Short mmCIF file of C-alpha atoms in Angstrom, two decimals:
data_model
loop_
_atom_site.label_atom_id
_atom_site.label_comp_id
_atom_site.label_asym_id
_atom_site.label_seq_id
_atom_site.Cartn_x
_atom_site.Cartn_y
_atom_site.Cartn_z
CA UNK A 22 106.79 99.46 74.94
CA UNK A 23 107.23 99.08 78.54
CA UNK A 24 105.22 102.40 79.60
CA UNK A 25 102.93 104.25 78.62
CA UNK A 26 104.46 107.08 76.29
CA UNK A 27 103.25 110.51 75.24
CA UNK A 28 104.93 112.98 73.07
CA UNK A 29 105.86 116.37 73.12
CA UNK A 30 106.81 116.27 76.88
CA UNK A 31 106.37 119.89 76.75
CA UNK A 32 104.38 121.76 74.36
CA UNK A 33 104.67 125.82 74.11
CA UNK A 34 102.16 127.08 71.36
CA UNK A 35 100.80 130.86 70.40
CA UNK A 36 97.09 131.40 71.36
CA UNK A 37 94.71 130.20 68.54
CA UNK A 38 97.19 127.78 66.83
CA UNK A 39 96.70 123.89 66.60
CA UNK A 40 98.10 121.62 68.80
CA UNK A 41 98.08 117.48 68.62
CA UNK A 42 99.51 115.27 71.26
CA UNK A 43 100.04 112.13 71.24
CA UNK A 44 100.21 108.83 73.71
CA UNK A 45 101.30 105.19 73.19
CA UNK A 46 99.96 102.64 75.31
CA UNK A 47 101.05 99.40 76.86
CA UNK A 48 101.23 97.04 74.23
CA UNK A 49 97.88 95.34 74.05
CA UNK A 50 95.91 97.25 76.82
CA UNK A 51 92.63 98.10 75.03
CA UNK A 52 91.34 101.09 77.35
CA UNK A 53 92.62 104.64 76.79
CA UNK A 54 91.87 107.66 78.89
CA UNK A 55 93.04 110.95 78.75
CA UNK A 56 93.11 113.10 81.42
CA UNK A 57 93.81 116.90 82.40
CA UNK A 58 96.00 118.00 85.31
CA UNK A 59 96.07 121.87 86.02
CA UNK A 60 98.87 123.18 88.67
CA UNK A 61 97.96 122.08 92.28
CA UNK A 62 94.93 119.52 90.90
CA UNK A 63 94.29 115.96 90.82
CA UNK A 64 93.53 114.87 87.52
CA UNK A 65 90.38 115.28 85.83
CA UNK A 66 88.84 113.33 83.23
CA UNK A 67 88.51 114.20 79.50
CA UNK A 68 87.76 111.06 77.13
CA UNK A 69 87.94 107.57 77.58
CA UNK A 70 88.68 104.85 74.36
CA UNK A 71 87.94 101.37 74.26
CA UNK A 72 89.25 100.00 71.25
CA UNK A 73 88.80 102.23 68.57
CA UNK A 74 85.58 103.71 69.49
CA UNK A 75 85.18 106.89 72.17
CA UNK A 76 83.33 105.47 74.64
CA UNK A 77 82.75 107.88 76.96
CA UNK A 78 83.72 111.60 76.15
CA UNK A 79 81.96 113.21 78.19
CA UNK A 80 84.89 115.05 80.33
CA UNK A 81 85.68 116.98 76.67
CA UNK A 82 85.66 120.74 77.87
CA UNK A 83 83.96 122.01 74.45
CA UNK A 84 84.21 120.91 70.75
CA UNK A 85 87.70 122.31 70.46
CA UNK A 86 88.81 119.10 71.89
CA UNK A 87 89.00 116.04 69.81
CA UNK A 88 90.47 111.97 70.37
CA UNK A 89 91.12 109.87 68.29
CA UNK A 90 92.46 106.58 68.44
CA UNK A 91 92.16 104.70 65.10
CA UNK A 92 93.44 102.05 64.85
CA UNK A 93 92.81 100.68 68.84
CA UNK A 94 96.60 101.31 70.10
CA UNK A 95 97.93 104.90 69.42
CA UNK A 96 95.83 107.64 70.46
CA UNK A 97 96.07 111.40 69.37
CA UNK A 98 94.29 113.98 71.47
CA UNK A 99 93.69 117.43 69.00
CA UNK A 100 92.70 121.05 70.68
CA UNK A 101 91.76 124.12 68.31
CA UNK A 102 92.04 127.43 68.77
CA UNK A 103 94.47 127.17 71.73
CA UNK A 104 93.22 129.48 74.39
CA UNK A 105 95.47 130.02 77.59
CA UNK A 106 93.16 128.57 79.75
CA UNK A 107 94.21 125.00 77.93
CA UNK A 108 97.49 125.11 79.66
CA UNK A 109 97.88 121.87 81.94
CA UNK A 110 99.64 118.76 81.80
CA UNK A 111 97.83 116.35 79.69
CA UNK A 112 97.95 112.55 81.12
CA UNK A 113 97.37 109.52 79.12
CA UNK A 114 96.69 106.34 80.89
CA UNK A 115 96.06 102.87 79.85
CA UNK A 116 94.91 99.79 81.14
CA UNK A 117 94.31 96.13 80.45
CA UNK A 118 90.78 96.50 80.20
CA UNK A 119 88.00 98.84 81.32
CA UNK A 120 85.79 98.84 84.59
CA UNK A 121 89.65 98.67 86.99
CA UNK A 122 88.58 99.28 90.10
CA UNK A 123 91.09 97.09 91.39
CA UNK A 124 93.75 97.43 88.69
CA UNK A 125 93.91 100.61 88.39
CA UNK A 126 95.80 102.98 85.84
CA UNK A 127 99.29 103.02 84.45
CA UNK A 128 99.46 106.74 83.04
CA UNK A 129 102.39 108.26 81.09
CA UNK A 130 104.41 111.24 82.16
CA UNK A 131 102.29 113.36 80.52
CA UNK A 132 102.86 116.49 77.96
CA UNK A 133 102.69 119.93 79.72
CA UNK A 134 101.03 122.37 77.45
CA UNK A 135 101.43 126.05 77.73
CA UNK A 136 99.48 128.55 75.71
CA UNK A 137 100.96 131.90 75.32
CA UNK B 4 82.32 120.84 94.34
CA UNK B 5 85.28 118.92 94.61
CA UNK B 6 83.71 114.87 95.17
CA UNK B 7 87.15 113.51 96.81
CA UNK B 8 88.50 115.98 99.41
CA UNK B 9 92.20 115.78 100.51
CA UNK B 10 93.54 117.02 103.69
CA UNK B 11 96.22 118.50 104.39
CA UNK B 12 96.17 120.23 101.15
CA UNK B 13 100.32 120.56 101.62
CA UNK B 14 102.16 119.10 104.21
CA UNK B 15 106.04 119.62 105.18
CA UNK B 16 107.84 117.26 107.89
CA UNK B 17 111.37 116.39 108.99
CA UNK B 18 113.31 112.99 108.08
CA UNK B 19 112.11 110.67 110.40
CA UNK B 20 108.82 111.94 111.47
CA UNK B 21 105.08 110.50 111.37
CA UNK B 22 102.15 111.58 108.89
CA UNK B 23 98.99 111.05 108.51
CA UNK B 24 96.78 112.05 104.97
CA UNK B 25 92.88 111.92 104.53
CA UNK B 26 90.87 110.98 101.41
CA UNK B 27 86.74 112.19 102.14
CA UNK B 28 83.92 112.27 100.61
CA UNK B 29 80.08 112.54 101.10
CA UNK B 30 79.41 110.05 98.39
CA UNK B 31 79.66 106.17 99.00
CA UNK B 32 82.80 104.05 96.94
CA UNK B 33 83.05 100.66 96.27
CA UNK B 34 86.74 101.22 96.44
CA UNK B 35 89.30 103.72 96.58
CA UNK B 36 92.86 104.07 95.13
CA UNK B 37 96.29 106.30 96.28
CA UNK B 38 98.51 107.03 93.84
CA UNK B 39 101.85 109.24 93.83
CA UNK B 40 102.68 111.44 91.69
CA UNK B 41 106.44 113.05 91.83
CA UNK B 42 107.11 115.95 89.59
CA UNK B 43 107.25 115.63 86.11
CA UNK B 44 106.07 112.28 86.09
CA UNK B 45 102.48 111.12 85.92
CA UNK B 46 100.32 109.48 89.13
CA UNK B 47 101.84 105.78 90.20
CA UNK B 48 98.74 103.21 91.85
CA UNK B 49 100.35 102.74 95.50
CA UNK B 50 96.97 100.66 96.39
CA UNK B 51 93.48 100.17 95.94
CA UNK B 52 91.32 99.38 99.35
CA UNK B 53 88.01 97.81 98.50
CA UNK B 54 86.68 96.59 101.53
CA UNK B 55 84.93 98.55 104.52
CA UNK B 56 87.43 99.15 107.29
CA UNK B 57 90.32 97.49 105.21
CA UNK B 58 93.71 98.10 106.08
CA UNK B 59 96.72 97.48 103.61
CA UNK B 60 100.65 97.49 104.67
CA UNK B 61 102.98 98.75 101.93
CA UNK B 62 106.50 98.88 103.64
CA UNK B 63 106.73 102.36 105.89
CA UNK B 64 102.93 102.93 104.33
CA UNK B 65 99.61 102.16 105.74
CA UNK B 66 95.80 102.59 104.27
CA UNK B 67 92.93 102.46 105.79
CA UNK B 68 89.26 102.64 104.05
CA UNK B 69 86.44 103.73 105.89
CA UNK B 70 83.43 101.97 107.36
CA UNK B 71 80.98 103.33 105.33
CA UNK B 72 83.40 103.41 102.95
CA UNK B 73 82.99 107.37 102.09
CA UNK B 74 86.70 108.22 103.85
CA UNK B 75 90.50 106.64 103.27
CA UNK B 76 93.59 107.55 104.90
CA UNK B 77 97.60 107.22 104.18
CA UNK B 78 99.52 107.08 107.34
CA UNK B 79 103.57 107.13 106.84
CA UNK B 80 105.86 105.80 109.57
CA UNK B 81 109.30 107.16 109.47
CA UNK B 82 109.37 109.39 105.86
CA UNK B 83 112.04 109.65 104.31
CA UNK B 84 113.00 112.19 101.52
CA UNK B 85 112.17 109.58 98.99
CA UNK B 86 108.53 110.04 99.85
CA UNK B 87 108.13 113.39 98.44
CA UNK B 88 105.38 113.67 95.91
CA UNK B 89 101.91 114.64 95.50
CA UNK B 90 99.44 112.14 96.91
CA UNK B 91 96.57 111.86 95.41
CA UNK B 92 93.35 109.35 95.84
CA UNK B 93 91.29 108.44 93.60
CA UNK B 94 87.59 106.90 93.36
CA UNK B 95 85.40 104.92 90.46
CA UNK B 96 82.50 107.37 89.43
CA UNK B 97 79.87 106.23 86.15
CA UNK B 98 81.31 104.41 83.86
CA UNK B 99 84.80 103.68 83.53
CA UNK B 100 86.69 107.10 84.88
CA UNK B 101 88.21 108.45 88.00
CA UNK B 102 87.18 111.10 89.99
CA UNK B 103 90.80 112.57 91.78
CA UNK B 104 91.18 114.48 94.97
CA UNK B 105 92.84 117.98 94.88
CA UNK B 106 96.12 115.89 96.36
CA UNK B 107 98.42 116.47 99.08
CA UNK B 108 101.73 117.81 98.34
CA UNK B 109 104.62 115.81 100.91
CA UNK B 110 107.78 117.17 101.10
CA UNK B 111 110.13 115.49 103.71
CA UNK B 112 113.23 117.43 104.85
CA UNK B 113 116.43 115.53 105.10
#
C-alpha cells in the first residue's frame, strides 16, 4: 500500500484478556519498529524487525509483550494479560532500510489501546 | 531522565504570530529529526539536520542544529491554524531506534 497501515485503530479490551495488533508496511521496506506513545509523550521504543528476525527488542516492557513478523512484511505485535497501564497508542513505522538517520520514519496512524 | 528535552512543553499563539521551539540534550547527536504529529495520526519527518550549526528552510519553518550538536530548534514565521500539532524531535540512540522528546503541543488561534 501507499502507507503504512495498522489495524484496530482503536482497541477497548477487559483487563487480563489478549490483545493482537497488527501493522502493514510500505511495500518492500525491510525495517519494522514498533513504538509506544502514552498521552502527552513522544514515542518510545519497543521492538525493532529487520526482515523476519527481531533485531533489537530491547524496548519490550516485560515478557507479556511479543512481535512477530514472519514472513518479513506484516508484523503482529501480541500483549498478555492486559493490564491498564498498557493503554497508549501503539505506532508502527517502517522504513527502507535500517540505520535512517537521514531518512527517517514513515509510521502509521497507530491503534489506541485502552484497558479497562 | 528524559534524553531529548522539549521546551515549551505546550505553547498557544494567535494567527499570525512568531514561535520559537527547542530540542536539548546533554548527550552529543550525529543528527536530529522534527516530526509532527496532529491528532489521531502518527509523527510526519518535517526534517533531519545533520550538520553542526545547520540551518534548513521549509516554507514558513526554520531549523537550526546546534554547534556541538547537543541542541535543535523550530522557529515558525507567521503560523497559521494549519500548524497545529504536537512537535516532536527526535535523535539516533544504539542501534537502529529513536529516542523522542516529550513534544510540544502548538495550537494556533485563528
Amino acid at each position: 500500500g501507499a502507507g503504512v497501515s495498522q489495524t484496530p485503530s482503536n482497541k477497548v479490551t477487559e483487563k487480563g484478556k489478549y490483545v493482537e495488533l497488527r501493522c502493514d508496511p510500505i511495500s518492500g521496506h525491510t525495517a519494522l519498529y514498533w513504538y509506544r506513545q502514552s498521552l502527552g509523550q513522544g514515542p518510545e521504543f519497543l521492538i525493532y524487525f529487520q526482515g523476519t528476525g527481531a533485531a533489537d527488542d530491547s524496548g519490550l516492557p516485560n515478557d507479556r509483550f511479543f512481535a512477530v513478523r514472519p514472513e518479513g512484511s506484516v508484523s503482529t505485535l501480541k500483549i498478555q494479560r492486559t493490564e491498564r497501564g498498557d493503554s497508549a497508542v501503539y505506532l508502527c513505522a517502517s522504513s527502507l532500510k535500517a540505520g535512517t538517520g537521514i531518512h527517517g520514519y514513515t509510521f502509521g496512524s497507530g491503534t489506541r489501546l485502552t484497558v479497562v | 531522565t528524559q534524553l531529548l528535552e522539549q521546551s515549551p512543553q505546550f505553547l498557544s499563539i494567535q494567527e499570525g504570530e512568531n514561535l520559537t521551539v527547542y530540542c536539548n540534550s546533554s548527550s552529543v547527536f550525529s543528527s536530529l529529526q522534527w516530526y509532527r504529529q496532529e491528532p489521531g495520526e502518527g509523527p510526519v519527518l518535517l526534517v533531519t539536520v545533520v550538520t553542526g550549526g545547520e540551518v534548513k528552510k521549509l516554507k514558513r519553518l526554520t531549523f537550526q542544529f546546534g554547534d556541538a550538536r547537543k541542541d535543535s530548534s523550530l522557529h515558525i514565521t507567521a503560523a497559521q491554524p494549519g500548524d497545529t500539532g504536537l512537535y516532536l524531535c527526535a535523535g539516533p540512540a544504539t542501534g537502529n531506534q529513536f529516542y523522542f522528546g516529550t513534544g510540544t503541543s502548538l495550537t494556533v488561534i485563528p
